Short mmCIF file of C-alpha atoms and ligand atoms in Angstrom, two decimals:
data_model
loop_
_atom_site.label_atom_id
_atom_site.label_comp_id
_atom_site.label_asym_id
_atom_site.label_seq_id
_atom_site.Cartn_x
_atom_site.Cartn_y
_atom_site.Cartn_z
CA MET I 219 0.00 0.00 0.00
CA PHE I 220 2.60 2.56 1.09
CA SER I 221 5.07 1.67 -1.64
CA ASP I 222 2.24 1.98 -4.16
CA LEU I 223 1.40 5.49 -2.94
CA ALA I 224 5.07 6.47 -2.92
CA GLY I 225 5.43 5.19 -6.49
CA GLN I 226 2.45 7.22 -7.66
CA LEU I 227 3.81 10.32 -5.95
CA ARG I 228 7.21 9.81 -7.59
CA ILE I 229 5.61 9.58 -11.02
CA ARG I 230 3.69 12.77 -10.38
CA GLU I 231 6.92 14.49 -9.33
CA GLN I 232 8.77 13.28 -12.45
CA GLN I 233 5.98 14.60 -14.67
CA GLY I 234 6.37 18.02 -13.07
CA LEU I 235 2.83 17.77 -11.71
CA ARG I 236 3.49 17.74 -7.99
CA ARG I 237 1.82 20.69 -6.36
CA VAL I 238 3.07 22.38 -3.25
CA ARG I 239 1.29 24.78 -0.97
CA GLN I 240 2.91 28.04 -0.09
CA ILE I 241 2.29 29.41 3.36
CA VAL I 242 0.62 32.80 3.23
CA ASP I 243 1.11 34.90 6.33
CA SER I 244 -0.84 38.04 5.45
CA PRO I 245 -4.37 38.93 4.44
CA GLN I 246 -5.29 38.49 0.77
CA ALA I 247 -4.50 41.79 -0.90
CA SER I 248 -2.60 43.00 -3.95
CA HIS I 249 0.56 42.22 -1.99
CA VAL I 250 0.85 39.11 0.11
CA THR I 251 3.53 37.57 2.29
CA ALA I 252 4.14 33.99 1.24
CA ASP I 253 6.87 31.69 2.54
CA GLY I 254 8.38 34.68 4.33
CA ARG I 255 8.65 36.94 1.31
CA SER I 256 6.46 39.79 0.03
CA TYR I 257 4.92 39.34 -3.42
CA LEU I 258 2.75 41.25 -5.80
CA ALA I 259 -0.06 38.73 -6.33
CA PHE I 260 -2.15 37.99 -9.41
CA SER I 261 -3.35 34.71 -8.04
CA SER I 262 -6.43 35.21 -5.90
CA ASN I 263 -10.12 35.41 -6.82
CA ASP I 264 -10.58 38.44 -4.58
CA TYR I 265 -11.67 40.39 -7.66
CA LEU I 266 -13.11 43.40 -5.85
CA GLY I 267 -10.47 43.62 -3.13
CA LEU I 268 -12.97 42.92 -0.35
CA ALA I 269 -11.24 39.97 1.38
CA ASN I 270 -9.44 42.35 3.74
CA HIS I 271 -11.89 45.26 3.75
CA PRO I 272 -12.12 47.05 7.14
CA ALA I 273 -15.93 47.20 6.98
CA LEU I 274 -16.10 43.42 6.51
CA ILE I 275 -13.65 42.77 9.33
CA GLN I 276 -15.74 44.99 11.56
CA ALA I 277 -18.96 43.27 10.49
CA VAL I 278 -17.51 39.83 11.31
CA CYS I 279 -16.50 41.07 14.78
CA GLU I 280 -19.94 42.57 15.31
CA GLY I 281 -21.56 39.33 14.13
CA MET I 282 -19.41 37.30 16.53
CA GLN I 283 -20.45 39.53 19.44
CA ARG I 284 -24.06 39.07 18.51
CA TYR I 285 -24.20 35.41 17.47
CA GLY I 286 -21.08 33.85 18.98
CA VAL I 287 -18.59 31.84 16.95
CA GLY I 288 -20.06 28.47 15.98
CA ALA I 289 -23.49 27.76 14.51
CA GLY I 290 -23.62 24.66 16.69
CA ALA I 291 -25.79 22.50 14.41
CA SER I 292 -26.99 22.00 10.87
CA HIS I 293 -29.67 24.25 9.36
CA LEU I 294 -32.44 21.68 9.76
CA VAL I 295 -31.64 20.97 13.41
CA ASN I 296 -31.17 24.31 15.12
CA GLY I 297 -28.25 26.00 13.39
CA HIS I 298 -30.29 28.19 11.05
CA SER I 299 -29.67 31.66 12.44
CA ALA I 300 -31.49 34.92 11.75
CA ALA I 301 -28.21 36.08 10.17
CA HIS I 302 -28.27 33.21 7.65
CA HIS I 303 -31.92 33.86 6.92
CA ARG I 304 -31.46 37.58 6.41
CA PHE I 305 -28.59 36.97 4.04
CA GLU I 306 -30.67 34.52 1.99
CA GLU I 307 -33.42 37.10 1.60
CA ALA I 308 -30.93 39.79 0.62
CA ALA I 309 -29.16 37.50 -1.90
CA ALA I 310 -32.47 36.56 -3.54
CA ALA I 311 -33.54 40.20 -3.83
CA PHE I 312 -30.12 41.27 -5.14
CA THR I 313 -30.03 38.67 -7.90
CA GLY I 314 -33.74 38.95 -8.77
CA PHE I 315 -34.97 35.51 -7.67
CA PRO I 316 -37.91 34.64 -5.44
CA GLN I 317 -35.78 32.63 -3.00
CA ALA I 318 -32.20 31.73 -2.12
CA LEU I 319 -30.45 29.12 0.01
CA LEU I 320 -27.06 29.44 1.69
CA PHE I 321 -24.49 26.64 1.37
CA SER I 322 -21.16 26.31 3.17
CA THR I 323 -19.12 26.28 -0.06
CA GLY I 324 -19.64 26.44 -3.80
CA TYR I 325 -18.44 22.85 -4.09
CA MET I 326 -21.19 21.74 -1.70
CA ALA I 327 -23.79 23.90 -3.43
CA ASN I 328 -23.05 22.25 -6.77
CA THR I 329 -23.13 18.71 -5.40
CA GLY I 330 -26.31 19.54 -3.47
CA VAL I 331 -28.15 20.97 -6.46
CA VAL I 332 -27.20 18.32 -9.00
CA THR I 333 -27.84 15.35 -6.72
CA ALA I 334 -31.17 16.78 -5.52
CA LEU I 335 -32.43 17.56 -9.02
CA ALA I 336 -31.05 14.62 -11.00
CA GLY I 337 -30.85 10.89 -10.35
CA ARG I 338 -30.59 7.52 -12.07
CA ASP I 339 -33.22 8.06 -14.77
CA ASP I 340 -32.06 11.58 -15.60
CA ALA I 341 -29.38 13.19 -17.74
CA VAL I 342 -26.89 15.92 -16.94
CA PHE I 343 -25.39 17.88 -19.86
CA SER I 344 -22.09 19.53 -19.03
CA ASP I 345 -19.68 21.85 -20.84
CA LYS I 346 -16.25 20.15 -21.21
CA LEU I 347 -14.52 23.00 -19.41
CA ASN I 348 -16.86 23.21 -16.44
CA HIS I 349 -15.44 23.48 -12.96
CA ALA I 350 -14.47 20.18 -11.31
CA SER I 351 -17.17 20.57 -8.66
CA LEU I 352 -19.89 20.42 -11.33
CA ASN I 353 -18.41 17.26 -12.84
CA ASP I 354 -18.06 15.62 -9.44
CA ALA I 355 -21.67 16.58 -8.71
CA ALA I 356 -22.86 14.96 -11.92
CA LEU I 357 -20.98 11.72 -11.19
CA LEU I 358 -22.32 11.62 -7.65
CA SER I 359 -25.90 12.04 -8.90
CA ARG I 360 -25.69 8.77 -10.92
CA ALA I 361 -27.54 10.52 -13.74
CA LYS I 362 -26.31 9.92 -17.27
CA PHE I 363 -23.36 12.30 -17.63
CA ILE I 364 -23.22 13.81 -21.11
CA ARG I 365 -20.44 16.29 -21.88
CA TYR I 366 -20.38 18.65 -24.84
CA PRO I 367 -17.40 20.51 -26.36
CA HIS I 368 -16.73 23.91 -24.81
CA LEU I 369 -19.56 26.36 -25.73
CA ASN I 370 -20.70 24.09 -28.56
CA LEU I 371 -24.48 24.44 -28.40
CA VAL I 372 -24.97 22.66 -31.73
CA VAL I 373 -23.61 19.47 -30.20
CA LEU I 374 -25.49 20.15 -26.96
CA GLU I 375 -28.75 20.46 -28.86
CA LYS I 376 -28.13 17.17 -30.73
CA ARG I 377 -27.56 15.41 -27.43
CA LEU I 378 -30.65 16.98 -25.86
CA ALA I 379 -32.73 15.91 -28.84
CA ALA I 380 -31.44 12.33 -28.56
CA THR I 381 -32.07 11.83 -24.86
CA GLN I 382 -34.82 9.67 -23.37
CA ALA I 383 -34.08 10.90 -19.86
CA ARG I 384 -36.91 11.79 -17.49
CA ARG I 385 -35.31 15.01 -16.22
CA ARG I 386 -32.67 17.02 -18.06
CA LEU I 387 -30.24 19.35 -16.34
CA ILE I 388 -27.75 21.49 -18.25
CA ILE I 389 -24.85 22.63 -16.08
CA SER I 390 -22.44 25.38 -17.01
CA ASP I 391 -19.97 27.83 -15.58
CA ALA I 392 -21.18 31.35 -16.38
CA VAL I 393 -17.58 32.61 -16.51
CA PHE I 394 -15.17 29.74 -17.16
CA SER I 395 -12.61 29.64 -14.39
CA MET I 396 -9.52 28.79 -16.44
CA GLU I 397 -10.52 30.61 -19.67
CA GLY I 398 -12.28 33.76 -18.51
CA ASP I 399 -14.84 33.49 -21.32
CA ILE I 400 -18.59 33.67 -20.81
CA ALA I 401 -21.34 31.12 -21.51
CA PRO I 402 -24.12 32.09 -23.99
CA ILE I 403 -26.71 32.21 -21.23
CA ALA I 404 -29.74 33.35 -23.27
CA ARG I 405 -29.16 30.58 -25.81
CA LEU I 406 -28.74 27.97 -23.08
CA ILE I 407 -32.07 29.06 -21.59
CA ALA I 408 -33.71 28.83 -25.02
CA LEU I 409 -32.48 25.21 -25.27
CA CYS I 410 -33.88 24.54 -21.80
CA GLU I 411 -37.26 25.74 -22.98
CA ARG I 412 -37.15 23.77 -26.20
CA TYR I 413 -36.11 20.52 -24.49
CA ASN I 414 -37.82 20.95 -21.13
CA ALA I 415 -34.58 21.20 -19.15
CA LEU I 416 -33.22 23.20 -16.22
CA LEU I 417 -30.00 25.21 -16.30
CA LEU I 418 -27.65 25.20 -13.32
CA LEU I 419 -25.56 28.31 -13.87
CA ASP I 420 -22.38 28.50 -11.77
CA ASP I 421 -21.54 32.19 -11.44
CA ALA I 422 -18.55 31.82 -9.10
CA HIS I 423 -16.56 34.30 -11.20
CA GLY I 424 -19.36 36.59 -12.36
CA PHE I 425 -21.16 37.42 -9.14
CA GLY I 426 -20.04 40.84 -7.87
CA VAL I 427 -18.05 41.46 -11.04
CA LEU I 428 -20.50 41.36 -13.95
CA GLY I 429 -23.87 42.98 -14.46
CA ARG I 430 -25.47 46.13 -13.18
CA GLN I 431 -24.16 46.81 -9.66
CA GLY I 432 -22.38 43.46 -9.72
CA ARG I 433 -25.63 41.47 -9.68
CA GLY I 434 -24.01 38.76 -11.76
CA SER I 435 -23.97 37.21 -15.22
CA LEU I 436 -27.75 37.15 -15.63
CA HIS I 437 -27.67 40.94 -15.39
CA ALA I 438 -24.80 41.37 -17.82
CA ALA I 439 -26.92 42.03 -20.92
CA GLU I 440 -27.02 45.80 -21.25
CA GLU I 441 -30.72 46.29 -21.85
CA ARG I 442 -32.19 44.00 -19.25
CA ALA I 443 -31.63 41.11 -16.93
CA VAL I 444 -32.33 37.55 -18.01
CA HIS I 445 -35.21 36.05 -16.01
CA SER I 446 -36.26 32.45 -16.44
CA PRO I 447 -37.83 30.01 -14.00
CA ARG I 448 -35.60 27.38 -15.59
CA VAL I 449 -32.43 28.89 -14.14
CA VAL I 450 -30.93 27.59 -10.93
CA TYR I 451 -28.36 30.24 -10.13
CA MET I 452 -25.33 29.45 -7.98
CA ALA I 453 -22.87 32.10 -6.79
CA THR I 454 -19.93 31.69 -4.46
CA LEU I 455 -19.13 34.10 -1.65
CA GLY I 456 -15.41 33.49 -1.20
CA LYS I 457 -14.39 35.20 -4.43
CA ALA I 458 -15.62 38.71 -5.29
CA ALA I 459 -17.76 38.83 -2.12
CA GLY I 460 -14.56 38.40 -0.10
CA VAL I 461 -15.89 36.07 2.59
CA SER I 462 -16.83 32.37 2.24
CA GLY I 463 -19.74 30.18 1.25
CA ALA I 464 -22.21 30.12 -1.64
CA PHE I 465 -25.88 30.53 -2.34
CA VAL I 466 -28.35 29.03 -4.78
CA ALA I 467 -31.21 31.21 -6.04
CA ALA I 468 -34.20 29.72 -7.86
CA GLN I 469 -37.95 29.16 -7.86
CA PRO I 470 -39.51 28.30 -4.47
CA ASP I 471 -40.17 24.64 -5.33
CA ILE I 472 -36.56 24.16 -6.30
CA ILE I 473 -35.28 25.78 -3.11
CA GLU I 474 -37.71 23.69 -1.05
CA THR I 475 -36.48 20.54 -2.84
CA LEU I 476 -32.92 21.47 -1.89
CA ILE I 477 -33.87 22.06 1.76
CA GLN I 478 -35.58 18.66 1.86
CA SER I 479 -33.07 16.59 -0.06
CA ALA I 480 -29.70 18.23 -0.84
CA ARG I 481 -27.40 16.11 1.31
CA SER I 482 -24.56 18.64 1.30
CA TYR I 483 -27.05 21.12 2.78
CA ILE I 484 -28.62 18.81 5.32
CA TYR I 485 -25.72 16.82 6.72
CA THR I 486 -23.31 19.58 7.64
CA THR I 487 -22.97 22.19 10.35
CA ALA I 488 -24.16 25.65 9.34
CA THR I 489 -21.43 28.21 8.75
CA PRO I 490 -20.70 30.73 11.52
CA PRO I 491 -23.63 33.19 11.50
CA ALA I 492 -21.14 36.07 11.76
CA LEU I 493 -20.03 35.31 8.20
CA SER I 494 -23.59 35.76 6.95
CA HIS I 495 -23.83 38.94 8.97
CA ALA I 496 -20.67 40.22 7.24
CA LEU I 497 -22.00 39.10 3.85
CA LEU I 498 -24.76 41.67 4.17
CA THR I 499 -22.00 44.29 4.21
CA SER I 500 -20.39 42.56 1.21
CA LEU I 501 -23.63 42.86 -0.74
CA ARG I 502 -23.80 46.55 0.10
CA LEU I 503 -20.19 47.15 -1.02
CA ILE I 504 -20.73 45.14 -4.21
CA GLU I 505 -23.82 47.19 -5.01
CA GLN I 506 -22.40 50.61 -4.14
CA ASP I 507 -18.74 50.53 -5.09
CA GLU I 508 -19.02 50.88 -8.85
CA TRP I 509 -15.44 52.21 -8.83
CA ARG I 510 -14.14 48.71 -8.07
CA ARG I 511 -15.61 47.31 -11.30
CA GLU I 512 -14.37 50.39 -13.18
CA ALA I 513 -10.85 49.87 -11.82
CA LEU I 514 -10.98 46.23 -12.92
CA ALA I 515 -12.09 47.23 -16.42
CA GLN I 516 -9.14 49.63 -16.67
CA HIS I 517 -6.69 46.97 -15.45
CA ILE I 518 -7.97 44.58 -18.13
CA VAL I 519 -7.39 47.17 -20.87
CA GLN I 520 -3.94 48.02 -19.52
CA LEU I 521 -2.91 44.36 -19.32
CA LYS I 522 -4.06 43.60 -22.87
CA GLN I 523 -2.21 46.61 -24.24
CA GLY I 524 0.90 45.82 -22.23
CA LEU I 525 1.09 42.22 -23.46
CA GLN I 526 0.23 42.78 -27.14
CA SER I 527 3.73 42.18 -28.50
CA LEU I 528 4.55 39.10 -26.42
CA PRO I 529 5.15 35.74 -28.13
CA TRP I 530 2.48 34.25 -25.82
CA LYS I 531 -1.13 35.32 -26.32
CA LEU I 532 -3.84 36.16 -23.86
CA LEU I 533 -6.97 34.10 -24.38
CA PRO I 534 -9.95 36.22 -25.46
CA SER I 535 -11.46 37.32 -22.16
CA ASP I 536 -13.16 40.46 -20.90
CA THR I 537 -13.29 39.27 -17.32
CA PRO I 538 -10.68 39.63 -14.56
CA ILE I 539 -9.49 36.11 -15.44
CA GLN I 540 -6.81 36.73 -18.08
CA PRO I 541 -5.10 33.47 -19.06
CA LEU I 542 -1.78 33.75 -20.90
CA LEU I 543 -1.49 30.65 -23.07
CA ILE I 544 2.02 29.13 -22.91
CA GLY I 545 1.50 25.57 -24.18
CA GLY I 546 4.01 23.24 -22.52
CA SER I 547 3.80 22.57 -18.79
CA ALA I 548 7.53 22.93 -18.20
CA GLU I 549 7.63 26.29 -20.00
CA ALA I 550 4.62 27.55 -18.03
CA VAL I 551 6.31 26.54 -14.80
CA ARG I 552 9.56 28.23 -15.89
CA ILE I 553 7.77 31.53 -16.53
CA SER I 554 5.77 31.33 -13.33
CA GLN I 555 9.04 30.65 -11.50
CA GLY I 556 10.75 33.57 -13.25
CA LEU I 557 7.97 35.88 -12.13
CA ARG I 558 8.26 34.57 -8.60
CA GLU I 559 11.98 35.39 -8.60
CA ARG I 560 10.94 38.92 -9.52
CA GLY I 561 8.51 39.04 -6.59
CA ILE I 562 5.34 38.40 -8.60
CA LEU I 563 2.91 35.54 -8.05
CA VAL I 564 1.05 34.16 -11.06
CA PRO I 565 0.10 30.48 -10.95
CA ALA I 566 0.94 28.11 -13.79
CA ILE I 567 -2.16 26.02 -14.57
CA ARG I 568 -1.31 22.64 -16.06
CA PRO I 569 -3.09 19.49 -17.14
CA PRO I 570 -5.28 17.89 -15.89
CA THR I 571 -6.84 21.21 -14.80
CA VAL I 572 -6.59 22.35 -18.44
CA PRO I 573 -6.25 20.28 -21.65
CA GLN I 574 -2.89 18.75 -22.66
CA GLY I 575 -0.61 21.29 -24.38
CA ALA I 576 -2.68 24.21 -23.09
CA ALA I 577 -0.72 25.07 -19.95
CA ARG I 578 -1.12 28.70 -19.07
CA LEU I 579 -0.48 31.43 -16.58
CA ARG I 580 -3.76 32.37 -14.96
CA ILE I 581 -3.45 36.10 -14.34
CA SER I 582 -6.25 37.24 -12.11
CA LEU I 583 -6.86 40.92 -11.66
CA SER I 584 -8.33 42.70 -8.68
CA ALA I 585 -9.71 46.15 -7.95
CA ALA I 586 -7.07 46.16 -5.20
CA HIS I 587 -4.32 46.39 -7.86
CA GLN I 588 -2.88 49.73 -8.92
CA PRO I 589 -1.89 50.64 -12.50
CA GLN I 590 1.80 50.41 -11.48
CA ASP I 591 1.19 46.80 -10.37
CA ILE I 592 -0.07 45.86 -13.83
CA ALA I 593 2.92 47.66 -15.38
CA ARG I 594 5.31 45.69 -13.17
CA LEU I 595 3.74 42.43 -14.37
CA THR I 596 3.85 43.33 -18.06
CA ASP I 597 7.50 44.50 -17.79
CA ALA I 598 8.50 41.26 -16.08
CA LEU I 599 6.76 39.14 -18.75
CA HIS I 600 8.56 41.03 -21.52
CA GLU I 601 11.88 40.39 -19.77
CA LEU I 602 11.13 36.67 -19.49
CA ALA I 603 10.01 36.48 -23.13
CA ALA I 604 13.30 38.05 -24.22
CA GLN I 605 15.17 35.25 -22.41
CA SER I 606 13.32 32.33 -23.98
C1 PLP T 830 -14.38 28.31 -6.88
C2 PLP T 830 -15.41 27.66 -7.68
C3 PLP T 830 -16.34 26.79 -7.12
C4 PLP T 830 -16.23 26.32 -5.71
O1 PLP T 830 -16.58 27.30 -4.79
P1 PLP T 830 -16.00 27.22 -3.31
O2 PLP T 830 -16.87 28.13 -2.53
O3 PLP T 830 -14.59 27.65 -3.40
O4 PLP T 830 -16.15 25.78 -2.88
C5 PLP T 830 -17.36 26.31 -7.91
N1 PLP T 830 -17.44 26.64 -9.21
C6 PLP T 830 -16.54 27.45 -9.79
C7 PLP T 830 -16.69 27.78 -11.25
C8 PLP T 830 -15.49 27.97 -9.06
O5 PLP T 830 -14.58 28.73 -9.64
#
């Protein structure tokens, strides 16, 4: 047993795929202290720069004074606090849904939704580049798991037309986490209507960032928000919202089904109520601080301009996720390492997280960055390109 594990680990090491954790000893911000050294970081999902916001820190402290530290029990026993409940109501109103339900993490929200809505006689249709938590959720549900090529709705429609399944659930990232591109939401909803399906939309990277006042991907169309009873909307709260957790917003019967049967909702201790209390402040900052989204938009423009003449190309993305396509894993690691030596953190993303030969640097921008930070990154990348 042990020699088998050691052998597997050695192979992983030899393939350059062993991952190591760095120890961060500072709050998440544009600059972090990791392994004892200060870095300019382009590696977090703290898109709006809220993870270390004084108003959120204060709100957590206030919430702790009011509700204590631990929730003590699961939501269905007696852990469902007024703070959780108030946040659910606020999240539903903010995103334009009749009801919302708080989960401890986005991973648990996805497994809860898919397993509660789909089972043995059903089919789950999934974009090839969806987040791992959606794929795991589909496998756990025991539904037929049907994947379609990234954003290819022609293939998706063929597979929908061919299915005999009782219930059909399409699952998709709204903003793809390793690409930064955006799903064609209106067209996915049209397919749901044509083939009597539901759409689970995972807006981990759109909530707070996209749409009017940061209300998310469904609000990103300029004229008006997309409203459909067929959408089950999932947003995470540890990224742009700067805290932790996730919520699902949908029609009342769907939310009630989740409360009754989503195992990752039922069989786990509720999150500390103070976090929900602080999330009310997050929602307020997301709604009010338009300047954070404007700063992000400027950083995106500056980065694209700064990297135009590089041999490596940015993938087409208008979101804060700006992947620089390198190709080979070893080369991606070399560049990431070169940046690190220059005091800049940008993670190299390698297979199996991304397809073979598509290793990349995942540059993630934050409203907490300053224009000089972006300039430092583009200068360093030009230096490294000149050396290769
Ligand atoms: C981060 C992420 C999740 C998981 O959310 P957590 O709250 O971190 O568990 C789910 N889906 C996508 C697309 C993500 O990027």
